[in-house]
Amino acid sequence: MNMDRIVVNGRRDDVLALACEPLEVVRIGFVGLGVRAKRAVERMMNIDGAVVSALCDFVVANIDAANDIVQKYGGTPALTFSGGYGWRSLCQSPDVDVVYICTDWMSHAEIALYALECGKHVAVEVPAAMTVADCWRLVDAAEKSRRHCIMLENCCYDEFELAALNMVRRGVLGEILHAEASYMHDLRKRIATNDDGGRIWTNWQVEYMNKHIGNPYPTHGLGPVALAMAIHRGDRMKSLVSLSTRQIPSGNEGTIFNGTMNSSLITTEQGKTILVQHCISLPRPYSRSFVLSGTKGFVQKYPVSCISFSPESDNLIVGDECSAVMEEHRHQFVEKYSERGKKLCGRRWIDFAMDERLVYCLRKGLPLDMDVYDAAEWSCIVELSEKSALAGGAPVEIPDFTRGRWQQLDGVTFYE
């Protein structure tokens, strides 16, 4: 399959549903080898057709630990790169097909851009970029290079969210008019102390939050909702208003960081709404919200999973009955990836599904499950939410990163 597009109006066309040449073996170079990256190295060593070919980190101990994982699973020791710009050498390496970026937030876009310029596919941890300008740069670079740039949003592979997506596809919920998405997580202790976070480099999360308000981490909640609402696949996010509480000093005996509670309300081109919230500095239970409210039904994951259907919307379906309904709409990925993923990663099996899908699509030459427009759309909320909040909730426009092609696709497609 070759879905590359032609040059239009003097520039390369979009990379919607981009298909690239198949890779018999997917050679992966990791940049940043902290806790999450070392888990990813282990996952890749258990995926057919994936080879961990290169490793890069400022901290040599991290490189050694990652290479120990490679050899534990019978792999050849990976090439290693370190120093201030070691990642540039990794991106230039002819032994790397995909640059897998697990560094601090502020460096994601710079490394991803250079990797695309070097002709590599990119997989980047969330958020992919922290500014609207960098979101545009990622889109431009992906379109110019004709390479994939996927943001590693694991929550899009969670079992409940995938079942809800099937419900949307099958029309069970009707037309989705409103959604809610959040990241609520009491991280006061874990973020404020490097030891609990497993960091041995720098506490960049604290440094960022002390300087900014708004929503610095929107994608865990927004990603699955955006797929269910066909964002840039029939609709697009058009504008938002955002409000934040005053900054609250948080932390337990470690470094104090300033946190806020942020609420952003997004409107879409088709007249729908999405409420996105973020708070990691207050003592409240974990929640990613995940609410889909349609013309025929309602589904919610947190704090209690429940469903209701028209015309008996007051009859809330919970507990075993809710589980039974969700089982009726179980997504094929759960059957395909959860058993092996749980053996390797336990409750983090969705990370395994995410990585296996990435490798599978690259080996088959298929479009990836998510694209650079998703990465830009979901990440741009970081800057735009702060911009609106600083202006007292003034509306701000959300760019159309597809440049008018948001109706070209019809819903999300997981290619097989």
Coordinates of C-alpha atoms in Angstrom, one line a residue:
M1 CA 0.0 0.0 0.0
N2 CA 1.4 3.4 -0.9
M3 CA -0.7 6.4 0.1
D4 CA 1.9 9.1 -0.2
R5 CA 0.4 12.2 -1.7
I6 CA 1.5 14.6 -4.4
V7 CA 2.8 18.2 -4.1
V8 CA -0.1 20.7 -4.0
N9 CA 0.3 24.4 -4.5
G10 CA 4.1 24.3 -4.3
R11 CA 4.3 22.3 -1.0
R12 CA 4.1 18.7 0.0
D13 CA 0.5 17.6 0.8
D14 CA -0.8 16.3 4.1
V15 CA 0.2 13.1 5.8
L16 CA -3.3 11.9 6.7
A17 CA -3.4 8.1 6.6
L18 CA 0.3 8.2 5.6
A19 CA 1.7 4.8 4.5
C20 CA 5.5 4.3 4.2
E21 CA 7.6 1.5 2.9
P22 CA 7.3 -1.6 5.0
L23 CA 10.2 -2.4 7.4
E24 CA 11.1 -6.0 7.8
V25 CA 12.8 -5.2 11.0
V26 CA 12.1 -2.0 13.0
R27 CA 15.4 -0.7 14.5
I28 CA 14.6 1.6 17.4
G29 CA 16.9 4.2 19.0
F30 CA 15.9 5.4 22.4
V31 CA 16.7 9.0 23.5
G32 CA 16.3 9.4 27.3
L33 CA 16.5 6.3 29.4
G34 CA 14.6 7.0 32.6
V35 CA 12.1 4.8 34.3
R36 CA 9.5 4.9 31.5
A37 CA 12.1 4.4 28.7
K38 CA 13.7 1.4 30.4
R39 CA 10.2 -0.2 30.6
A40 CA 9.8 0.5 26.9
V41 CA 13.2 -1.1 26.1
E42 CA 12.0 -4.3 27.8
R43 CA 8.7 -4.2 25.9
M44 CA 10.4 -3.8 22.6
M45 CA 12.7 -6.8 23.4
N46 CA 9.5 -8.9 23.6
I47 CA 7.9 -7.7 20.3
D48 CA 8.5 -9.6 17.1
G49 CA 10.4 -7.6 14.5
A50 CA 11.6 -4.9 16.9
V51 CA 15.3 -4.4 17.6
V52 CA 16.7 -2.0 20.1
S53 CA 19.6 -0.7 18.1
A54 CA 20.7 2.5 19.8
L55 CA 20.6 4.1 23.3
C56 CA 21.2 7.7 24.4
D57 CA 21.2 9.4 27.7
F58 CA 23.1 12.1 29.7
V59 CA 23.6 9.5 32.5
V60 CA 25.9 6.6 31.6
A61 CA 24.3 4.5 34.3
N62 CA 21.0 4.7 32.5
I63 CA 22.6 3.6 29.2
D64 CA 24.2 0.6 31.0
A65 CA 21.0 -0.4 32.7
A66 CA 19.1 -0.3 29.4
N67 CA 21.8 -2.3 27.6
D68 CA 21.6 -4.9 30.4
I69 CA 17.9 -5.3 29.6
V70 CA 18.7 -5.7 25.9
Q71 CA 21.2 -8.5 26.7
K72 CA 18.9 -10.1 29.2
Y73 CA 16.5 -10.9 26.4
G74 CA 19.3 -12.1 24.1
G75 CA 19.8 -9.0 22.1
T76 CA 23.0 -7.6 20.7
P77 CA 24.3 -4.7 22.8
A78 CA 23.0 -1.5 21.3
L79 CA 25.0 1.4 20.0
T80 CA 25.4 4.0 22.8
F81 CA 25.5 7.8 22.6
S82 CA 25.9 10.3 25.4
G83 CA 26.9 13.9 26.0
G84 CA 25.0 17.1 25.4
Y85 CA 24.2 16.3 21.7
G86 CA 24.6 12.6 21.6
W87 CA 21.0 12.4 20.5
R88 CA 21.9 14.1 17.3
S89 CA 24.4 11.4 16.5
L90 CA 21.7 8.8 17.3
C91 CA 19.3 10.5 14.9
Q92 CA 21.9 10.4 12.2
S93 CA 22.8 6.8 12.6
P94 CA 22.0 4.5 9.6
D95 CA 21.2 1.8 12.2
V96 CA 18.1 3.5 13.4
D97 CA 14.6 3.6 11.8
V98 CA 12.6 5.0 14.6
V99 CA 13.7 7.5 17.3
Y100 CA 11.8 6.8 20.5
I101 CA 11.9 10.0 22.7
C102 CA 11.5 9.7 26.5
T103 CA 13.2 12.9 27.6
D104 CA 11.9 15.9 29.5
W105 CA 8.9 17.8 28.1
M106 CA 10.8 20.8 26.9
S107 CA 13.2 18.8 24.7
H108 CA 10.6 16.6 23.0
A109 CA 10.0 18.8 20.0
E110 CA 13.6 19.7 19.3
I111 CA 14.7 16.1 19.2
A112 CA 11.6 15.0 17.2
L113 CA 12.2 17.7 14.6
Y114 CA 15.8 16.8 14.2
A115 CA 14.9 13.1 13.8
L116 CA 12.4 13.9 11.1
E117 CA 15.0 16.0 9.3
C118 CA 17.2 13.0 9.4
G119 CA 14.5 10.9 7.7
K120 CA 13.6 8.9 10.8
H121 CA 10.2 7.9 12.0
V122 CA 9.4 9.5 15.5
A123 CA 7.6 8.1 18.5
V124 CA 7.6 10.8 21.3
E125 CA 6.3 10.7 24.8
V126 CA 3.5 13.1 25.8
P127 CA 3.1 16.0 25.3
A128 CA 4.9 16.1 21.9
A129 CA 5.5 19.8 22.2
M130 CA 4.9 22.6 24.7
T131 CA 4.2 25.5 22.3
V132 CA 1.9 26.0 19.3
A133 CA 4.9 27.1 17.2
D134 CA 6.6 23.7 17.9
C135 CA 3.4 21.9 17.1
W136 CA 3.4 23.5 13.7
R137 CA 7.1 22.7 13.2
L138 CA 6.3 19.0 13.9
V139 CA 3.5 19.0 11.3
D140 CA 5.7 20.8 8.7
A141 CA 8.6 18.5 9.3
A142 CA 6.4 15.3 9.1
E143 CA 4.8 16.6 5.8
K144 CA 8.2 17.5 4.3
S145 CA 10.0 14.3 5.3
R146 CA 7.0 12.0 4.7
R147 CA 7.9 10.2 7.9
H148 CA 5.6 9.2 10.8
C149 CA 5.4 11.2 14.0
I150 CA 3.3 9.6 16.6
M151 CA 2.7 10.7 20.2
L152 CA 2.9 7.8 22.6
E153 CA -0.5 8.2 24.2
N154 CA -1.0 4.9 25.9
C155 CA -4.5 5.7 27.3
C156 CA -5.9 5.4 23.8
Y157 CA -5.4 1.7 24.2
D158 CA -7.1 1.3 27.5
E159 CA -9.8 -1.4 27.6
F160 CA -12.8 0.8 28.6
E161 CA -11.9 3.6 26.2
L162 CA -11.6 1.2 23.3
A163 CA -15.0 -0.4 24.1
A164 CA -16.6 3.0 24.2
L165 CA -15.0 3.8 20.8
N166 CA -16.7 0.7 19.5
M167 CA -20.0 1.8 20.9
V168 CA -19.6 5.1 19.1
R169 CA -18.7 3.4 15.8
R170 CA -21.8 1.1 16.1
G171 CA -24.1 4.1 16.8
V172 CA -25.0 2.8 20.3
L173 CA -24.5 6.3 21.9
G174 CA -25.9 8.2 18.9
E175 CA -24.1 11.4 18.0
I176 CA -21.6 12.5 20.7
L177 CA -22.2 16.1 21.5
H178 CA -20.2 16.5 24.7
A179 CA -17.2 14.8 26.3
E180 CA -15.1 15.2 29.4
A181 CA -11.5 14.3 29.9
S182 CA -9.0 15.0 32.7
Y183 CA -5.8 14.0 34.4
M184 CA -6.4 14.1 38.2
H185 CA -3.6 12.5 40.2
D186 CA -2.2 13.4 43.6
L187 CA 1.4 13.6 42.7
R188 CA 2.6 16.0 45.3
K189 CA 5.1 13.6 46.9
R190 CA 6.2 11.8 43.7
I191 CA 6.9 15.0 41.7
A192 CA 8.4 17.0 44.6
T193 CA 11.1 14.3 45.3
N194 CA 13.4 13.0 42.6
D195 CA 13.9 9.7 44.5
D196 CA 10.2 8.7 44.4
G197 CA 10.0 9.7 40.7
G198 CA 13.1 7.6 39.9
R199 CA 14.9 10.6 38.4
I200 CA 18.6 10.9 38.6
W201 CA 19.0 13.8 36.2
T202 CA 16.9 16.8 37.0
N203 CA 13.4 17.6 38.3
W204 CA 12.2 19.3 35.1
Q205 CA 8.6 18.8 36.0
V206 CA 8.9 21.0 39.1
E207 CA 10.8 23.6 37.1
Y208 CA 8.1 23.9 34.5
M209 CA 5.1 24.0 36.9
N210 CA 6.7 26.7 39.0
K211 CA 6.7 29.0 36.0
H212 CA 3.4 28.1 34.3
I213 CA -0.3 27.8 34.8
G214 CA -2.8 26.2 32.5
N215 CA -2.8 22.5 31.6
P216 CA 0.7 21.1 31.0
Y217 CA -0.4 17.5 30.5
P218 CA -3.7 17.3 28.6
T219 CA -3.3 14.3 26.4
H220 CA -4.1 11.3 28.7
G221 CA -7.7 12.4 29.0
L222 CA -8.0 14.3 25.7
G223 CA -6.5 11.6 23.4
P224 CA -9.2 8.8 23.7
V225 CA -12.0 11.4 23.7
A226 CA -10.6 13.1 20.5
L227 CA -10.5 9.7 18.7
A228 CA -14.1 9.0 19.8
M229 CA -15.2 12.4 18.5
A230 CA -13.4 12.0 15.2
I231 CA -11.2 15.1 15.7
H232 CA -9.6 15.9 12.3
R233 CA -11.5 12.9 11.0
G234 CA -14.8 14.7 10.4
D235 CA -14.7 17.5 13.1
R236 CA -12.0 19.7 14.5
M237 CA -11.3 21.5 17.8
K238 CA -12.0 25.2 17.0
S239 CA -11.5 27.3 20.2
L240 CA -11.2 27.1 24.0
V241 CA -11.7 29.1 27.2
S242 CA -9.6 28.2 30.2
L243 CA -9.5 29.1 33.9
S244 CA -6.9 28.1 36.5
T245 CA -7.0 28.5 40.3
R246 CA -4.2 30.4 41.9
Q247 CA -1.0 28.5 42.3
I248 CA -0.9 26.3 45.4
P249 CA 2.5 25.3 47.0
S250 CA 2.5 21.5 47.1
G251 CA 4.9 18.8 48.1
N252 CA 5.8 16.7 51.2
E253 CA 9.2 17.5 52.7
G254 CA 10.8 17.6 49.3
T255 CA 11.0 20.3 46.7
I256 CA 7.9 22.5 46.8
F257 CA 6.2 23.0 43.5
N258 CA 3.4 25.3 42.5
G259 CA 0.3 23.6 41.2
T260 CA -3.1 24.7 39.9
M261 CA -6.5 23.2 39.1
N262 CA -7.1 24.0 35.4
S263 CA -10.4 23.7 33.5
S264 CA -10.6 24.2 29.8
L265 CA -13.7 24.1 27.7
I266 CA -13.2 23.3 24.0
T267 CA -15.7 23.9 21.2
T268 CA -15.6 22.1 17.9
E269 CA -16.4 23.1 14.3
Q270 CA -19.5 20.9 14.5
G271 CA -20.8 22.6 17.6
K272 CA -19.7 20.1 20.2
T273 CA -17.9 20.6 23.5
I274 CA -15.0 18.9 25.4
L275 CA -14.2 19.7 29.0
V276 CA -10.5 19.1 29.8
Q277 CA -9.2 19.3 33.4
H278 CA -5.8 18.9 35.1
C279 CA -4.7 18.8 38.7
I280 CA -1.8 17.0 40.4
S281 CA -1.5 19.3 43.4
L282 CA -4.6 18.5 45.5
P283 CA -5.6 15.5 47.6
R284 CA -8.2 14.1 45.2
P285 CA -8.6 10.6 43.8
Y286 CA -7.1 9.5 40.5
S287 CA -9.3 10.2 37.5
R288 CA -9.1 10.6 33.7
S289 CA -12.8 11.4 33.7
F290 CA -13.6 10.0 30.2
V291 CA -17.2 10.9 29.6
L292 CA -19.0 10.6 26.3
S293 CA -22.5 12.1 26.2
G294 CA -24.5 11.3 23.0
T295 CA -28.0 11.6 21.7
K296 CA -28.8 8.0 22.5
G297 CA -26.6 7.3 25.5
F298 CA -24.0 8.2 28.1
V299 CA -20.8 6.4 29.2
Q300 CA -18.5 7.3 32.1
K301 CA -15.3 5.6 33.4
Y302 CA -14.4 7.6 36.5
P303 CA -15.0 7.7 39.5
V304 CA -17.5 4.9 38.9
S305 CA -17.9 3.1 35.6
C306 CA -21.5 3.5 34.4
I307 CA -23.7 3.7 31.3
S308 CA -27.2 5.0 30.6
F309 CA -29.3 4.8 27.5
S310 CA -32.3 6.7 26.1
P311 CA -35.2 6.7 26.9
E312 CA -34.4 5.4 30.4
S313 CA -31.5 7.7 31.1
D314 CA -32.2 7.7 34.8
N315 CA -31.6 4.0 34.9
L316 CA -27.9 4.0 35.6
I317 CA -26.1 0.8 34.6
V318 CA -23.3 0.0 37.0
G319 CA -21.2 -2.8 38.4
D320 CA -21.5 -6.2 36.7
E321 CA -24.2 -5.0 34.4
C322 CA -22.0 -2.2 33.2
S323 CA -19.1 -4.7 32.7
A324 CA -21.4 -6.9 30.7
V325 CA -22.4 -4.1 28.4
M326 CA -18.7 -3.1 27.9
E327 CA -17.8 -6.7 27.2
E328 CA -20.4 -6.8 24.4
H329 CA -18.4 -4.0 22.7
R330 CA -14.9 -5.3 23.6
H331 CA -12.3 -4.1 21.2
Q332 CA -10.3 -6.6 19.2
F333 CA -7.0 -5.1 20.6
V334 CA -7.9 -6.4 24.1
E335 CA -8.1 -10.0 22.8
K336 CA -5.0 -9.5 20.8
Y337 CA -2.6 -7.8 23.2
S338 CA -3.8 -8.0 26.8
E339 CA -2.8 -11.5 27.7
R340 CA 0.8 -11.1 26.6
G341 CA 0.9 -7.5 27.8
K342 CA -0.2 -8.4 31.3
K343 CA 2.4 -11.2 31.6
L344 CA 5.1 -8.7 30.8
C345 CA 3.7 -5.4 32.1
G346 CA 0.9 -6.2 34.5
R347 CA -1.6 -3.3 34.6
R348 CA 0.5 -1.4 32.2
W349 CA -0.4 -3.8 29.3
I350 CA -1.7 -0.8 27.4
D351 CA 1.9 0.3 26.9
F352 CA 2.6 -3.1 25.3
A353 CA -0.4 -2.7 23.0
M354 CA 0.8 0.7 22.0
D355 CA 4.3 -0.4 21.1
E356 CA 3.2 -3.6 19.4
R357 CA 0.8 -1.6 17.2
L358 CA 3.6 0.8 16.3
V359 CA 5.9 -2.0 15.3
Y360 CA 3.1 -3.9 13.5
C361 CA 2.1 -1.0 11.3
L362 CA 5.7 -0.1 10.4
R363 CA 6.4 -3.6 9.4
K364 CA 3.3 -3.8 7.3
G365 CA 3.7 -0.4 5.8
L366 CA 0.3 0.7 7.2
P367 CA -0.8 4.1 8.5
L368 CA -0.3 4.4 12.3
D369 CA -3.2 4.5 14.7
M370 CA -2.4 8.2 15.5
D371 CA -0.6 10.8 13.4
V372 CA 1.3 14.0 13.7
Y373 CA -2.0 16.0 13.6
D374 CA -3.1 14.2 16.8
A375 CA 0.2 15.0 18.4
A376 CA -0.1 18.7 17.5
E377 CA -3.8 19.1 18.3
W378 CA -3.6 17.5 21.7
S379 CA -0.3 19.1 22.7
C380 CA -1.2 22.6 21.6
I381 CA -3.7 22.8 24.6
V382 CA -0.6 23.2 26.8
E383 CA 0.1 26.7 25.6
L384 CA -3.4 27.7 24.6
S385 CA -4.9 26.8 28.0
E386 CA -2.3 29.0 29.7
K387 CA -2.9 31.8 27.3
S388 CA -6.6 31.9 27.9
A389 CA -6.2 31.5 31.7
L390 CA -3.8 34.4 31.9
A391 CA -6.4 36.5 30.0
G392 CA -9.1 35.6 32.5
G393 CA -10.7 32.9 30.4
A394 CA -10.7 34.8 27.1
P395 CA -11.4 32.6 24.1
V396 CA -8.5 31.5 22.0
E397 CA -8.5 29.9 18.6
I398 CA -7.1 26.4 18.1
P399 CA -5.2 26.0 14.9
D400 CA -6.3 23.7 12.1
F401 CA -3.1 21.7 11.7
T402 CA -4.6 19.9 8.7
R403 CA -4.9 23.2 6.8
G404 CA -8.6 22.6 6.0
R405 CA -8.4 18.8 5.4
W406 CA -10.1 17.8 8.7
Q407 CA -13.0 16.2 6.8
Q408 CA -10.8 14.1 4.5
L409 CA -11.0 11.1 6.8
D410 CA -14.2 9.4 8.1
G411 CA -13.5 8.6 11.8
V412 CA -10.5 6.9 13.2
T413 CA -9.2 3.7 11.5
F414 CA -7.0 1.0 13.0
Y415 CA -5.4 -0.5 10.0
E416 CA -4.9 -4.3 9.8

